Amino acid sequence: MNVGLVGLGLVGTALAKRLLGAGLKVTGFDIDAARRDAFTALGGHAVTTVADVARDCPRIISAVFNTEQLADVIEGAGGVLATADGKKRTILNVTTSDPDKVAALAARITSGGVTLLEVPISGTSAEVEAGKGVGLIAGPEES
């Protein structure tokens, strides 16, 4: 299975280490080239656009900074919605987000074959890396 990861900061890197450690293939993107290089050094496959992640990965974790960046990852030019070409994609949002804006975003994107799950994580990046973080998942039951 190929898992996408957008945002390779502290939390994104901790998640990448867990996923790679479990033997999964992880394709990742960050706007910072140094973070992409560090991700590659961990064994991940770094790409230079969100579109590259969306083309290759049916499941994508978004670990960006805020709700506006999340919306751009999904709805922006070259984002998941524009790139998925109707293929089913599931996005797991671990970003601290405005719940009303995320609910509205989730409603807007379903017709494009994209499902947004809200997955807040309790724990620091070090705890996540050690497998001690807790994620709570909310979204459509069929996802």
Short mmCIF file of C-alpha atoms in Angstrom, two decimals:
data_model
loop_
_atom_site.label_atom_id
_atom_site.label_comp_id
_atom_site.label_asym_id
_atom_site.label_seq_id
_atom_site.Cartn_x
_atom_site.Cartn_y
_atom_site.Cartn_z
CA MET A 1 0.00 0.00 0.00
CA ASN A 2 1.22 3.49 -0.86
CA VAL A 3 0.29 6.14 1.71
CA GLY A 4 0.57 9.83 0.88
CA LEU A 5 1.78 12.39 3.37
CA VAL A 6 1.53 16.15 2.84
CA GLY A 7 3.42 18.19 5.41
CA LEU A 8 6.76 16.87 6.64
CA GLY A 9 7.22 18.96 9.75
CA LEU A 10 7.42 17.54 13.27
CA VAL A 11 4.15 15.59 13.21
CA GLY A 12 4.44 14.61 9.55
CA THR A 13 7.95 13.27 10.09
CA ALA A 14 6.86 11.35 13.19
CA LEU A 15 4.02 9.78 11.21
CA ALA A 16 6.38 8.99 8.33
CA LYS A 17 8.74 7.16 10.67
CA ARG A 18 5.86 5.06 12.05
CA LEU A 19 4.50 4.22 8.60
CA LEU A 20 7.90 3.42 7.11
CA GLY A 21 8.75 1.37 10.19
CA ALA A 22 5.60 -0.68 9.57
CA GLY A 23 6.87 -1.49 6.08
CA LEU A 24 4.52 0.79 4.15
CA LYS A 25 5.56 2.76 1.09
CA VAL A 26 5.15 6.47 1.85
CA THR A 27 5.10 9.23 -0.75
CA GLY A 28 5.55 12.66 0.81
CA PHE A 29 5.48 16.33 -0.07
CA ASP A 30 6.48 19.51 1.73
CA ILE A 31 7.08 22.99 0.35
CA ASP A 32 10.48 22.95 2.08
CA ALA A 33 13.08 21.08 0.01
CA ALA A 34 15.19 20.37 3.11
CA ARG A 35 12.26 18.55 4.71
CA ARG A 36 11.77 16.52 1.54
CA ASP A 37 15.48 15.60 1.61
CA ALA A 38 15.23 14.54 5.25
CA PHE A 39 12.16 12.45 4.41
CA THR A 40 14.05 10.73 1.59
CA ALA A 41 16.88 9.95 4.01
CA LEU A 42 14.31 8.13 6.19
CA GLY A 43 13.36 5.92 3.24
CA GLY A 44 10.34 7.82 1.97
CA HIS A 45 9.67 8.76 -1.63
CA ALA A 46 9.67 12.57 -1.80
CA VAL A 47 7.82 14.37 -4.60
CA THR A 48 7.67 18.04 -5.52
CA THR A 49 3.91 18.66 -5.67
CA VAL A 50 0.67 17.71 -3.95
CA ALA A 51 -0.50 16.54 -7.38
CA ASP A 52 2.23 13.88 -7.40
CA VAL A 53 0.98 12.56 -4.08
CA ALA A 54 -2.67 12.61 -5.20
CA ARG A 55 -1.95 10.72 -8.42
CA ASP A 56 -0.16 7.86 -6.63
CA CYS A 57 -1.87 7.49 -3.27
CA PRO A 58 -5.48 6.52 -2.53
CA ARG A 59 -4.98 7.44 1.14
CA ILE A 60 -3.36 10.75 2.02
CA ILE A 61 -2.49 12.14 5.44
CA SER A 62 -2.48 15.92 5.66
CA ALA A 63 -0.21 17.27 8.40
CA VAL A 64 -0.13 20.91 7.34
CA PHE A 65 -0.27 23.96 9.60
CA ASN A 66 -3.90 25.12 9.52
CA THR A 67 -7.36 24.85 7.93
CA GLU A 68 -6.51 27.21 5.07
CA GLN A 69 -3.50 25.08 4.09
CA LEU A 70 -5.66 21.95 4.31
CA ALA A 71 -8.20 23.51 1.95
CA ASP A 72 -5.40 24.43 -0.46
CA VAL A 73 -4.03 20.86 -0.38
CA ILE A 74 -7.47 19.58 -1.33
CA GLU A 75 -9.06 22.30 -3.47
CA GLY A 76 -6.12 24.37 -4.66
CA ALA A 77 -4.65 24.36 -8.16
CA GLY A 78 -2.82 21.06 -8.42
CA GLY A 79 -4.51 19.83 -5.25
CA VAL A 80 -6.06 16.46 -4.55
CA LEU A 81 -9.47 17.26 -6.02
CA ALA A 82 -8.02 18.62 -9.28
CA THR A 83 -5.58 15.75 -9.67
CA ALA A 84 -7.53 12.68 -8.58
CA ASP A 85 -9.56 12.68 -11.83
CA GLY A 86 -12.57 11.13 -10.13
CA LYS A 87 -10.54 8.36 -8.50
CA LYS A 88 -11.57 7.73 -4.94
CA ARG A 89 -9.24 9.38 -2.42
CA THR A 90 -9.42 9.44 1.37
CA ILE A 91 -7.71 12.26 3.23
CA LEU A 92 -6.91 11.93 6.90
CA ASN A 93 -6.58 15.41 8.40
CA VAL A 94 -4.30 15.51 11.44
CA THR A 95 -4.06 19.32 11.30
CA THR A 96 -5.53 21.37 14.14
CA SER A 97 -8.45 22.82 12.23
CA ASP A 98 -11.59 24.93 12.51
CA PRO A 99 -14.32 22.27 12.81
CA ASP A 100 -16.99 24.28 10.97
CA LYS A 101 -14.65 25.01 8.05
CA VAL A 102 -13.57 21.36 7.87
CA ALA A 103 -17.19 20.18 7.86
CA ALA A 104 -17.97 22.60 5.01
CA LEU A 105 -14.86 21.47 3.13
CA ALA A 106 -15.81 17.81 3.56
CA ALA A 107 -19.29 18.50 2.19
CA ARG A 108 -17.91 20.36 -0.85
CA ILE A 109 -15.49 17.63 -1.95
CA THR A 110 -17.56 14.45 -1.70
CA SER A 111 -18.98 14.80 -5.21
CA GLY A 112 -15.39 14.70 -6.53
CA GLY A 113 -14.73 11.28 -5.00
CA VAL A 114 -12.70 12.65 -2.10
CA THR A 115 -13.56 11.76 1.49
CA LEU A 116 -12.17 13.83 4.35
CA LEU A 117 -11.69 12.22 7.75
CA GLU A 118 -10.92 14.31 10.78
CA VAL A 119 -8.13 12.63 12.80
CA PRO A 120 -6.93 14.82 15.65
CA ILE A 121 -3.87 13.40 17.38
CA SER A 122 -3.30 13.66 21.10
CA GLY A 123 0.39 13.67 21.91
CA THR A 124 3.62 15.37 20.97
CA SER A 125 5.55 14.49 17.82
CA ALA A 126 7.97 12.50 20.01
CA GLU A 127 5.05 10.54 21.48
CA VAL A 128 3.63 9.91 18.00
CA GLU A 129 7.04 8.70 16.80
CA ALA A 130 7.24 6.34 19.79
CA GLY A 131 3.75 4.98 19.05
CA LYS A 132 2.23 6.58 22.12
CA GLY A 133 0.04 9.22 20.44
CA VAL A 134 -3.70 8.69 20.19
CA GLY A 135 -5.72 9.50 17.08
CA LEU A 136 -9.48 9.89 17.10
CA ILE A 137 -11.18 9.37 13.73
CA ALA A 138 -14.40 11.10 12.64
CA GLY A 139 -16.07 10.92 9.26
CA PRO A 140 -18.48 8.89 7.18
CA GLU A 141 -18.94 5.39 8.60
CA GLU A 142 -18.31 3.72 5.23
CA SER A 143 -14.83 5.24 5.05
#
